[in-house]
Coordinates of C-alpha atoms in Angstrom, one line a residue:
Chain A
X1 CA 31.3 -9.0 24.7
X2 CA 30.6 -12.5 23.6
X3 CA 27.2 -13.4 22.2
X4 CA 25.4 -16.7 22.4
X5 CA 23.1 -17.3 19.5
X6 CA 20.5 -20.1 19.3
X7 CA 18.7 -20.5 16.0
X8 CA 18.2 -22.5 12.9
X9 CA 20.7 -23.1 10.1
X10 CA 18.5 -24.2 7.2
X11 CA 17.6 -24.1 3.5
X12 CA 14.7 -22.1 2.2
X13 CA 12.8 -22.0 -1.0
X14 CA 11.2 -18.5 -1.6
X15 CA 8.7 -17.0 -3.9
X16 CA 8.0 -13.3 -3.8
X17 CA 6.1 -11.1 -6.4
X18 CA 9.6 -10.0 -7.6
X19 CA 11.2 -13.4 -8.0
X20 CA 11.8 -17.0 -7.0
X21 CA 14.6 -19.1 -5.6
X22 CA 14.5 -22.9 -5.2
X23 CA 17.2 -23.4 -2.5
X24 CA 19.1 -20.7 -0.6
X25 CA 20.7 -20.7 2.8
X26 CA 18.5 -19.5 5.6
X27 CA 17.4 -19.9 9.2
X28 CA 17.2 -17.5 12.1
X29 CA 20.7 -18.3 13.3
X30 CA 22.2 -17.6 9.9
X31 CA 20.5 -14.2 9.5
X32 CA 21.2 -13.2 13.1
X33 CA 24.9 -14.2 12.9
X34 CA 25.4 -12.2 9.7
X35 CA 23.8 -9.1 11.2
X36 CA 25.5 -9.4 14.6
X37 CA 28.9 -10.1 13.2
X38 CA 29.0 -6.5 11.9
X39 CA 29.3 -5.4 15.5
X40 CA 30.7 -8.0 17.8
X41 CA 32.7 -11.2 18.2
X42 CA 33.0 -13.9 19.2
X43 CA 29.5 -15.2 18.4
X44 CA 28.8 -18.7 19.7
X45 CA 26.3 -20.5 17.6
X46 CA 24.0 -23.2 18.9
X47 CA 22.1 -25.1 16.2
X48 CA 21.7 -28.4 14.4
X49 CA 22.5 -29.2 10.8
X50 CA 22.5 -32.2 8.5
X51 CA 25.4 -33.5 6.4
X52 CA 24.0 -31.5 3.5
X53 CA 24.8 -28.1 5.1
X54 CA 27.5 -26.4 2.9
X55 CA 31.0 -26.0 4.5
X56 CA 31.5 -22.7 2.8
X57 CA 28.5 -21.1 4.6
X58 CA 30.0 -21.9 8.0
X59 CA 33.5 -21.0 7.0
X60 CA 32.4 -17.6 5.7
X61 CA 30.8 -16.9 9.1
X62 CA 33.8 -18.4 10.8
X63 CA 36.0 -15.7 9.3
X64 CA 33.6 -13.1 10.9
X65 CA 34.1 -14.6 14.4
X66 CA 31.3 -17.1 14.6
X67 CA 32.1 -20.3 16.5
X68 CA 30.3 -23.6 15.6
X69 CA 31.3 -25.9 18.4
X70 CA 27.8 -25.8 19.7
X71 CA 26.3 -26.8 16.4
X72 CA 25.4 -30.5 16.2
X73 CA 26.1 -32.1 12.9
X74 CA 24.0 -35.2 11.9
X75 CA 26.0 -36.5 9.0
X76 CA 23.2 -38.7 7.5
X77 CA 20.5 -36.2 8.3
X78 CA 19.0 -33.3 6.3
X79 CA 19.0 -29.7 7.4
X80 CA 15.7 -27.9 8.3
X81 CA 13.9 -26.8 5.1
X82 CA 11.2 -24.2 4.8
X83 CA 9.4 -23.0 1.7
X84 CA 7.1 -20.0 1.5
X85 CA 5.3 -17.7 -0.9
X86 CA 4.8 -14.0 -0.1
X87 CA 1.6 -12.1 -1.1
X88 CA 1.7 -8.8 -3.0
X89 CA 1.8 -6.7 0.1
X90 CA 4.8 -8.6 1.4
X91 CA 3.3 -8.5 4.9
X92 CA 1.6 -11.9 4.6
X93 CA 2.9 -15.2 3.4
X94 CA 1.8 -18.8 2.9
X95 CA 4.0 -21.6 4.2
X96 CA 4.2 -24.2 1.3
X97 CA 6.5 -26.8 2.9
X98 CA 8.0 -27.3 6.4
X99 CA 10.5 -30.2 6.7
X100 CA 11.8 -30.2 10.2
X101 CA 14.4 -33.0 9.4
X102 CA 17.2 -32.8 12.0
X103 CA 15.4 -30.0 13.8
X104 CA 12.9 -32.6 15.1
X105 CA 15.7 -34.1 17.3
X106 CA 17.3 -30.7 18.4
X107 CA 18.4 -31.1 22.0
X108 CA 21.1 -28.4 22.3
X109 CA 24.2 -29.0 24.4
X110 CA 26.0 -25.9 25.5
X111 CA 29.8 -26.6 25.3
X112 CA 32.0 -25.4 28.2
X113 CA 33.7 -22.9 25.8
X114 CA 30.3 -21.2 25.5
X115 CA 29.8 -20.6 29.2
X116 CA 30.1 -17.0 30.5
X117 CA 28.5 -15.3 27.4
X118 CA 27.0 -12.0 28.6
X119 CA 24.5 -11.6 25.7
X120 CA 22.1 -14.3 24.6
X121 CA 19.7 -14.4 21.7
X122 CA 17.1 -17.2 21.6
X123 CA 15.8 -17.4 18.0
X124 CA 12.3 -18.6 17.3
X125 CA 12.3 -22.3 18.3
X126 CA 10.2 -24.6 20.5
X127 CA 10.0 -22.8 24.0
X128 CA 11.2 -26.1 25.5
X129 CA 14.5 -25.8 23.5
X130 CA 14.9 -22.2 24.6
X131 CA 14.4 -23.1 28.2
X132 CA 16.9 -26.0 28.0
X133 CA 19.6 -23.6 26.7
X134 CA 19.0 -21.2 29.5
X135 CA 19.1 -23.9 32.2
X136 CA 22.5 -25.0 30.9
X137 CA 24.0 -21.6 31.5
X138 CA 26.1 -21.6 34.7
X139 CA 26.1 -17.8 35.1
X140 CA 23.0 -15.5 34.4
X141 CA 23.8 -13.5 31.3
X142 CA 23.6 -9.7 31.3
X143 CA 20.9 -9.8 28.6
X144 CA 18.7 -12.6 27.3
X145 CA 16.4 -11.8 24.4
X146 CA 14.0 -14.2 22.7
X147 CA 11.9 -14.4 19.6
X148 CA 8.8 -16.6 19.2
X149 CA 5.8 -17.0 16.9
X150 CA 2.0 -17.7 16.9
X151 CA 2.6 -21.4 16.3
X152 CA 4.1 -21.8 19.8
X153 CA 1.2 -19.8 21.3
X154 CA -1.1 -22.3 19.7
X155 CA 0.6 -25.6 20.8
X156 CA 3.1 -24.8 23.6
X157 CA 1.6 -22.0 25.6
X158 CA 2.7 -23.4 29.0
X159 CA 6.3 -23.8 28.0
X160 CA 6.2 -20.4 26.4
X161 CA 5.0 -18.8 29.7
X162 CA 7.9 -20.5 31.4
X163 CA 10.4 -19.2 28.8
X164 CA 8.9 -15.7 29.1
X165 CA 9.6 -15.7 32.8
X166 CA 13.3 -16.4 32.2
X167 CA 14.2 -13.7 29.7
X168 CA 14.7 -9.9 29.7
X169 CA 13.3 -9.0 26.3
X170 CA 10.8 -10.5 24.0
X171 CA 10.6 -9.6 20.3
X172 CA 7.4 -10.3 18.4
X173 CA 5.4 -8.7 15.5
X174 CA 2.2 -6.8 16.1
X175 CA -0.2 -9.7 15.3
X176 CA 1.8 -12.0 17.6
X177 CA 1.6 -9.4 20.4
X178 CA -2.1 -9.2 20.0
X179 CA -2.5 -13.0 20.0
X180 CA -0.2 -13.4 23.0
X181 CA -2.0 -10.8 25.1
X182 CA -5.6 -11.0 23.8
X183 CA -5.6 -7.2 23.5
X184 CA -6.1 -5.3 20.2
X185 CA -4.5 -2.1 21.5
X186 CA -0.8 -2.4 21.1
X187 CA -0.2 -0.3 24.3
X188 CA -2.5 -2.6 26.3
X189 CA -0.9 -5.7 24.7
X190 CA 2.6 -4.5 25.7
X191 CA 1.5 -4.0 29.3
X192 CA 0.1 -7.5 29.5
X193 CA 3.1 -9.2 27.9
X194 CA 5.5 -7.3 30.2
X195 CA 3.5 -8.7 33.1
X196 CA 4.3 -12.2 31.8
X197 CA 8.0 -11.7 32.5
X198 CA 10.1 -9.7 30.0
X199 CA 11.0 -6.3 31.3
X200 CA 11.6 -5.1 27.7
X201 CA 9.4 -5.7 24.7
X202 CA 10.0 -5.0 21.1
X203 CA 7.0 -5.1 18.7
X204 CA 8.0 -5.2 15.1
X205 CA 5.6 -3.6 12.6
X206 CA 7.4 -4.4 9.3
X207 CA 7.2 -1.4 7.0
X208 CA 5.8 0.7 9.9
X209 CA 8.9 0.3 12.0
X210 CA 9.2 -1.0 15.6
X211 CA 8.2 -0.1 19.1
X212 CA 10.3 -0.7 22.2
X213 CA 8.5 -0.8 25.6
X214 CA 10.1 -0.5 29.0
X215 CA 8.8 0.7 32.4
X216 CA 6.2 3.1 31.1
X217 CA 8.5 4.4 28.4
X218 CA 8.1 3.9 24.7
X219 CA 10.5 4.3 21.8
X220 CA 9.2 4.3 18.2
X221 CA 11.7 3.5 15.4
X222 CA 10.8 4.2 11.8
X223 CA 11.4 1.7 9.0
X224 CA 13.3 2.9 6.0
X225 CA 10.7 3.6 3.3
X226 CA 11.8 1.4 0.3
X227 CA 10.8 1.5 -3.3
X228 CA 10.7 -2.3 -3.4
X229 CA 10.9 -5.0 -0.8
X230 CA 12.5 -7.8 -2.7
X231 CA 12.3 -10.6 0.0
X232 CA 11.3 -10.1 3.6
X233 CA 12.6 -13.5 4.7
X234 CA 14.9 -13.2 7.7
X235 CA 14.2 -9.5 8.3
X236 CA 13.1 -10.2 11.9
X237 CA 16.1 -12.4 12.7
X238 CA 18.4 -9.8 11.1
X239 CA 16.8 -7.1 13.2
X240 CA 17.4 -9.2 16.3
X241 CA 21.0 -9.9 15.4
X242 CA 21.8 -6.3 14.7
X243 CA 20.1 -5.2 17.9
X244 CA 21.9 -7.6 20.2
X245 CA 25.2 -7.4 18.3
X246 CA 25.3 -3.6 18.8
X247 CA 24.4 -3.9 22.5
X248 CA 27.2 -6.5 22.9
X249 CA 29.6 -4.2 21.2
X250 CA 28.9 -1.3 23.5
X251 CA 28.3 -3.6 26.5
X252 CA 25.5 -1.6 27.8
X253 CA 21.8 -2.4 28.3
X254 CA 20.4 0.9 29.3
X255 CA 17.1 2.0 27.7
X256 CA 19.0 4.7 25.8
X257 CA 21.3 2.0 24.3
X258 CA 18.4 -0.2 23.5
X259 CA 16.8 2.6 21.5
X260 CA 20.0 2.9 19.4
X261 CA 20.0 -0.9 19.1
X262 CA 16.5 -0.8 17.7
X263 CA 17.7 1.7 15.0
X264 CA 20.8 -0.5 14.3
X265 CA 18.5 -3.6 14.0
X266 CA 16.1 -1.7 11.7
X267 CA 19.1 -0.6 9.5
X268 CA 20.3 -4.2 9.2
X269 CA 16.8 -5.4 8.3
X270 CA 16.5 -2.8 5.6
X271 CA 19.5 -4.4 3.9
X272 CA 18.2 -7.9 4.4
X273 CA 15.0 -7.3 2.3
X274 CA 17.0 -5.9 -0.7
X275 CA 17.9 -9.3 -2.1
X276 CA 16.9 -13.0 -1.7
X277 CA 17.9 -14.7 1.5
X278 CA 21.0 -13.4 3.3
X279 CA 22.6 -12.4 0.0
X280 CA 22.7 -8.7 0.7
X281 CA 23.9 -9.1 4.3
X282 CA 27.0 -10.9 2.9
X283 CA 27.9 -8.0 0.6
X284 CA 27.7 -5.0 2.8
X285 CA 30.7 -3.2 4.3
X286 CA 31.1 -1.2 7.5
X287 CA 30.7 1.9 5.4
X288 CA 27.4 0.7 4.0
X289 CA 26.2 0.1 7.6
X290 CA 27.3 3.5 8.7
X291 CA 25.6 5.1 5.7
X292 CA 22.4 3.3 6.3
X293 CA 22.4 4.3 10.0
X294 CA 22.8 7.9 9.0
X295 CA 19.8 7.6 6.7
X296 CA 17.8 6.5 9.8
X297 CA 19.1 9.6 11.7
X298 CA 17.9 12.0 9.0
X299 CA 14.7 10.0 8.6
X300 CA 13.7 10.6 12.2
X301 CA 15.6 13.5 13.4
X302 CA 13.8 16.9 14.1
X303 CA 14.1 20.0 16.1
X304 CA 11.2 22.0 17.5
X305 CA 11.7 25.8 17.9
Chain B
X1 CA 1.7 35.3 10.0
X2 CA -2.0 35.2 9.0
X3 CA -3.5 31.9 7.9
X4 CA -6.4 31.4 5.5
X5 CA -8.4 28.3 6.3
X6 CA -11.0 26.8 3.9
X7 CA -13.1 24.0 5.3
X8 CA -16.4 22.8 6.5
X9 CA -18.2 23.9 9.6
X10 CA -20.7 21.1 10.3
X11 CA -22.6 18.7 12.6
X12 CA -21.6 15.1 13.0
X13 CA -23.2 12.0 14.5
X14 CA -20.6 9.5 15.5
X15 CA -20.5 6.0 16.7
X16 CA -17.3 4.3 17.8
X17 CA -16.7 1.0 19.7
X18 CA -16.3 3.2 22.8
X19 CA -19.4 5.4 22.6
X20 CA -21.9 7.3 20.5
X21 CA -22.9 10.9 20.1
X22 CA -26.0 12.1 18.1
X23 CA -25.0 15.6 17.3
X24 CA -21.7 17.3 17.8
X25 CA -19.9 20.2 16.2
X26 CA -17.5 19.1 13.4
X27 CA -16.1 19.8 10.0
X28 CA -12.5 20.2 8.7
X29 CA -12.5 24.0 9.2
X30 CA -13.5 23.6 12.9
X31 CA -10.9 21.0 13.7
X32 CA -8.1 22.8 11.8
X33 CA -9.0 26.1 13.4
X34 CA -8.9 24.7 17.0
X35 CA -5.6 23.1 16.3
X36 CA -4.0 26.1 14.5
X37 CA -5.2 28.6 17.0
X38 CA -2.7 27.2 19.5
X39 CA 0.1 28.6 17.4
X40 CA -1.0 31.6 15.3
X41 CA -3.5 34.3 14.7
X42 CA -5.3 35.8 12.9
X43 CA -6.9 32.8 11.2
X44 CA -9.3 33.7 8.4
X45 CA -12.0 31.1 8.0
X46 CA -13.7 30.5 4.6
X47 CA -16.8 28.3 4.9
X48 CA -20.6 28.1 4.7
X49 CA -23.1 27.4 7.5
X50 CA -26.9 27.3 8.0
X51 CA -28.9 29.3 10.4
X52 CA -28.7 26.3 12.8
X53 CA -25.0 26.7 13.4
X54 CA -24.5 27.7 17.1
X55 CA -23.2 31.2 17.8
X56 CA -21.2 30.1 20.8
X57 CA -19.1 27.8 18.6
X58 CA -18.0 30.7 16.4
X59 CA -17.6 33.1 19.4
X60 CA -15.3 30.6 21.2
X61 CA -13.1 30.4 18.1
X62 CA -13.4 34.2 17.7
X63 CA -11.7 34.6 21.1
X64 CA -8.8 32.6 19.8
X65 CA -8.3 34.9 16.8
X66 CA -10.4 33.2 14.2
X67 CA -12.3 35.6 11.8
X68 CA -15.5 34.6 10.1
X69 CA -16.1 37.4 7.6
X70 CA -15.5 34.8 4.8
X71 CA -18.1 32.4 6.2
X72 CA -21.4 32.7 4.3
X73 CA -24.5 32.3 6.5
X74 CA -27.6 30.9 4.9
X75 CA -30.2 31.8 7.6
X76 CA -32.9 29.4 6.3
X77 CA -30.4 26.7 5.4
X78 CA -29.1 23.8 7.4
X79 CA -25.4 23.2 8.0
X80 CA -23.5 20.2 6.5
X81 CA -24.2 17.0 8.4
X82 CA -22.2 13.8 8.4
X83 CA -22.8 10.6 10.3
X84 CA -20.4 7.7 10.5
X85 CA -19.7 4.5 12.4
X86 CA -16.1 3.3 13.1
X87 CA -15.1 -0.4 13.0
X88 CA -13.2 -2.0 15.9
X89 CA -9.8 -1.2 14.5
X90 CA -10.7 2.5 14.2
X91 CA -8.9 2.6 10.9
X92 CA -12.0 2.0 8.8
X93 CA -15.5 3.5 9.0
X94 CA -18.8 3.4 7.3
X95 CA -20.6 6.6 6.3
X96 CA -24.2 6.3 7.4
X97 CA -25.5 9.7 6.3
X98 CA -24.2 12.6 4.3
X99 CA -26.5 15.7 4.1
X100 CA -24.7 18.3 2.1
X101 CA -27.3 21.0 2.9
X102 CA -25.8 24.5 2.4
X103 CA -22.5 22.9 1.3
X104 CA -24.1 22.0 -2.0
X105 CA -24.2 25.7 -2.9
X106 CA -20.8 26.6 -1.5
X107 CA -19.2 29.2 -3.8
X108 CA -16.6 30.9 -1.6
X109 CA -16.0 34.6 -1.8
X110 CA -12.7 35.8 -0.4
X111 CA -13.3 39.2 1.4
X112 CA -10.7 42.0 0.8
X113 CA -9.7 41.7 4.5
X114 CA -8.5 38.1 3.8
X115 CA -6.1 39.2 1.0
X116 CA -2.4 38.9 1.7
X117 CA -2.5 35.8 3.8
X118 CA 0.9 34.0 3.6
X119 CA -0.3 30.6 4.7
X120 CA -3.3 28.8 3.1
X121 CA -4.9 25.5 4.0
X122 CA -7.5 24.0 1.7
X123 CA -9.5 21.5 3.6
X124 CA -11.0 18.5 1.9
X125 CA -13.7 20.0 -0.5
X126 CA -14.6 19.7 -4.1
X127 CA -11.4 20.5 -6.1
X128 CA -13.4 23.2 -8.0
X129 CA -14.0 25.0 -4.8
X130 CA -10.3 24.7 -3.8
X131 CA -9.3 26.1 -7.2
X132 CA -11.8 29.0 -7.0
X133 CA -10.3 30.1 -3.6
X134 CA -6.8 30.1 -5.0
X135 CA -7.9 32.1 -8.1
X136 CA -9.3 34.8 -5.9
X137 CA -6.0 35.4 -4.1
X138 CA -4.3 38.5 -5.5
X139 CA -0.8 37.6 -4.2
X140 CA 0.7 34.1 -4.3
X141 CA 0.9 32.9 -0.7
X142 CA 4.1 31.6 0.8
X143 CA 2.6 28.1 1.4
X144 CA -0.5 26.5 0.1
X145 CA -1.4 23.1 1.5
X146 CA -4.4 20.9 0.5
X147 CA -6.2 17.9 1.7
X148 CA -8.4 15.7 -0.5
X149 CA -10.0 12.2 -0.5
X150 CA -10.8 9.2 -2.6
X151 CA -14.3 10.5 -3.4
X152 CA -12.8 13.4 -5.5
X153 CA -10.4 11.0 -7.3
X154 CA -13.5 9.0 -8.3
X155 CA -15.7 11.8 -9.6
X156 CA -13.5 15.0 -10.2
X157 CA -10.0 13.8 -11.2
X158 CA -9.6 16.5 -13.9
X159 CA -10.3 19.3 -11.4
X160 CA -8.1 17.5 -8.8
X161 CA -5.2 17.5 -11.2
X162 CA -5.6 21.2 -11.8
X163 CA -5.7 21.9 -8.0
X164 CA -2.6 19.7 -7.5
X165 CA -0.8 21.9 -10.0
X166 CA -1.5 25.0 -7.9
X167 CA -0.5 23.9 -4.4
X168 CA 2.8 23.4 -2.6
X169 CA 1.9 20.5 -0.4
X170 CA -0.7 17.7 -0.5
X171 CA -1.8 15.7 2.5
X172 CA -3.5 12.3 2.1
X173 CA -3.6 9.0 3.8
X174 CA -1.8 5.9 2.6
X175 CA -4.7 4.3 0.8
X176 CA -5.5 7.6 -1.0
X177 CA -1.9 8.0 -2.0
X178 CA -2.1 4.5 -3.5
X179 CA -5.3 5.3 -5.3
X180 CA -4.1 8.6 -6.7
X181 CA -0.8 7.2 -8.0
X182 CA -1.8 3.7 -8.9
X183 CA 1.3 2.5 -7.1
X184 CA 1.3 0.1 -4.1
X185 CA 4.8 1.1 -2.9
X186 CA 4.5 4.3 -0.8
X187 CA 7.8 5.5 -2.1
X188 CA 6.8 5.1 -5.7
X189 CA 3.4 6.6 -5.0
X190 CA 5.1 9.6 -3.4
X191 CA 7.3 10.1 -6.5
X192 CA 4.3 10.0 -8.9
X193 CA 2.2 12.4 -6.8
X194 CA 5.0 14.9 -6.5
X195 CA 5.2 14.8 -10.3
X196 CA 1.6 15.9 -10.4
X197 CA 2.5 19.2 -8.8
X198 CA 3.0 19.4 -5.1
X199 CA 6.7 19.7 -4.2
X200 CA 5.9 18.5 -0.7
X201 CA 3.8 15.4 0.2
X202 CA 2.6 14.2 3.6
X203 CA 1.2 10.7 3.8
X204 CA -0.8 10.0 6.9
X205 CA -0.7 6.5 8.3
X206 CA -3.0 6.8 11.4
X207 CA -1.6 4.8 14.3
X208 CA 1.6 4.3 12.3
X209 CA 2.5 8.0 12.0
X210 CA 3.2 10.1 9.0
X211 CA 5.7 10.5 6.2
X212 CA 6.9 13.8 4.7
X213 CA 8.5 13.7 1.2
X214 CA 10.4 16.5 -0.5
X215 CA 13.1 16.4 -3.1
X216 CA 14.5 12.9 -2.5
X217 CA 14.3 13.4 1.3
X218 CA 11.9 11.6 3.6
X219 CA 11.0 12.3 7.2
X220 CA 9.1 9.7 9.3
X221 CA 7.1 10.9 12.3
X222 CA 5.8 8.4 14.8
X223 CA 2.2 8.4 16.2
X224 CA 1.9 8.4 19.9
X225 CA 0.9 4.9 20.9
X226 CA -2.4 5.2 22.8
X227 CA -4.2 2.8 25.1
X228 CA -7.5 3.7 23.4
X229 CA -8.5 5.8 20.5
X230 CA -11.8 7.2 21.5
X231 CA -12.9 8.9 18.3
X232 CA -10.6 9.4 15.2
X233 CA -13.0 11.9 13.6
X234 CA -11.1 15.1 12.6
X235 CA -7.7 13.8 13.4
X236 CA -6.4 14.5 9.9
X237 CA -7.8 18.0 9.9
X238 CA -6.4 18.6 13.3
X239 CA -3.0 17.3 12.1
X240 CA -3.2 19.8 9.1
X241 CA -4.2 22.7 11.4
X242 CA -1.4 22.0 13.8
X243 CA 1.1 21.7 11.0
X244 CA 0.3 24.9 9.2
X245 CA -0.4 26.8 12.4
X246 CA 3.1 26.1 13.6
X247 CA 4.7 27.0 10.2
X248 CA 2.7 30.3 10.2
X249 CA 4.0 31.0 13.7
X250 CA 7.7 30.5 12.9
X251 CA 7.1 31.9 9.4
X252 CA 9.4 29.4 7.8
X253 CA 8.8 26.7 5.2
X254 CA 12.2 25.0 5.1
X255 CA 12.2 21.2 5.1
X256 CA 13.6 21.3 8.7
X257 CA 10.6 23.4 9.8
X258 CA 8.2 21.2 8.0
X259 CA 9.6 18.2 9.9
X260 CA 8.9 20.0 13.2
X261 CA 5.4 20.9 11.8
X262 CA 4.6 17.2 11.2
X263 CA 5.5 16.5 14.8
X264 CA 3.3 19.4 16.0
X265 CA 0.5 18.1 13.8
X266 CA 0.9 14.6 15.2
X267 CA 0.8 15.9 18.7
X268 CA -2.4 17.8 18.1
X269 CA -4.0 14.8 16.4
X270 CA -3.1 12.7 19.4
X271 CA -5.3 15.0 21.6
X272 CA -8.1 15.0 19.1
X273 CA -8.7 11.3 19.3
X274 CA -9.0 11.3 23.1
X275 CA -12.6 12.5 23.2
X276 CA -15.6 12.8 20.9
X277 CA -15.4 15.5 18.2
X278 CA -13.3 18.6 19.0
X279 CA -14.1 18.3 22.8
X280 CA -10.5 17.6 23.8
X281 CA -9.0 20.3 21.5
X282 CA -11.2 22.9 23.3
X283 CA -9.8 21.8 26.7
X284 CA -6.1 21.7 26.3
X285 CA -3.7 24.4 27.5
X286 CA -0.4 25.6 26.1
X287 CA 1.3 23.5 28.8
X288 CA -0.6 20.4 27.6
X289 CA 0.6 21.0 24.1
X290 CA 4.2 21.5 25.2
X291 CA 4.0 18.3 27.3
X292 CA 2.7 16.3 24.4
X293 CA 5.3 17.6 22.1
X294 CA 8.0 16.5 24.6
X295 CA 6.5 13.1 24.6
X296 CA 7.0 13.0 20.9
X297 CA 10.6 14.0 21.4
X298 CA 11.3 11.1 23.9
X299 CA 9.3 8.8 21.7
X300 CA 11.6 9.3 18.7
X301 CA 14.8 10.6 20.0
X302 CA 18.0 8.4 20.0
X303 CA 21.7 8.6 19.9
X304 CA 24.1 6.1 18.2
X305 CA 27.5 5.7 19.8

């Protein structure tokens, strides 16, 4: 099934305890597209870039079934730029530079060729932008998932509430879930957030895995224990892309399928962190993905007798 | 199969964000015995108590198949007492009072009737005490598991290394694993600790579950997401008791059985935290245990298609 993907296409500068890179391709749309393209096509990207965005990055994704008609190009503008430094535990990071550039004027227009997508992922963007995309869709998609972050809870809570009322699934990390709900207990936080709109909620816990909540049911997915996390940038977007890409492939949004989707997303994220930026996601084959998913099966599989 | 259990039998005073209790029965031996007695008997307890230890506590456990011949009673002595206060996140706590009392003179003697136990659990005690117990066993048990804590790493590292060389499985929490190995990465920490002796290693992560390491293989068990953790005291000992009690019941120590054991231990620990001290462990029925184990199955079970 076709997948509509709204997210950033950007440049990042990254510094982790294991290395440093001055300029690498990034953005939520890029990570999600690389991950999702292992499972489904076409993928219809909605984003905005400057004249500086490299053609080969879009053509590589184009070969994997990603369409860019919905990506606005501002020839004399610069693409979004983010620079960050990770702490030793890799769970916390400092933002060093945020240059919105063309993203400041992002007012997405959904082309006619994008209408009818059954699966929609709204990457972390201003809630007003997420709402605008949904309002332009002529037919209600089968599944709308969204990401957000603490920044929007601080400055755009009204819009965020509106957006939450329009989507099926929200994906946040544990500290964001606590901030959004005002509850310390993750179970209580999940209950409150689901009352705000999304029937489904995924809480990402980094090296501790992820939780999926729906209708009194909970699924707990492990993270793959890794010797080293090289660069966590984009892991959440990669998770989201793998999750919705898999659901689009099997064209099913039952709770059972979503559980499998969380495992697929976790497997994709475990690749993402192995090298800087999306480097590792560009290298992996279908066999690599299958092998990694099998590792998750043995990691969490047990039988009581 | 018979299980030898070495641990404390004590009184605790506990303060959590949800309540306070001035004097309640506790100690690693007590928690482990309540948990293990759901699965196996006889359980041969090795401990030391003062004349103040209530008869009804031992007789309740006696009805569940726990033997106390190896428990030294010091009629004019006082039982071990610990008092602690938990922080809001329930993951950290301050020790307010530690009165060793009779525990200071603990020099366990293994009665003849205890010889031949196939399963042995060494609760968190001075490594010298753990070593002394193992040296008194005439036949090498099938499985020896031990718990320890940062305190012994600080003051008795030589003895601790000796003990680690004598056991099959070590059980510690994540911060203890990091301290013992000097490695931040849990995977690297596990490798180093397994080189110190124990073939198997369980790293407990509280609300994030537990990891079991053996021979390049890893199993990740979830924790049951709870609305409230009422009192985490004894959860680790309860986990250990459930784990080894289950293995003793099925009389199998394959990796597959240990995975199931970790789930059983997690299920028992999830009961323990629901009320103060071992209160909840005393209430639950076999049906409660089965129900909780089923919850763990649905929590972690998935199918990729």
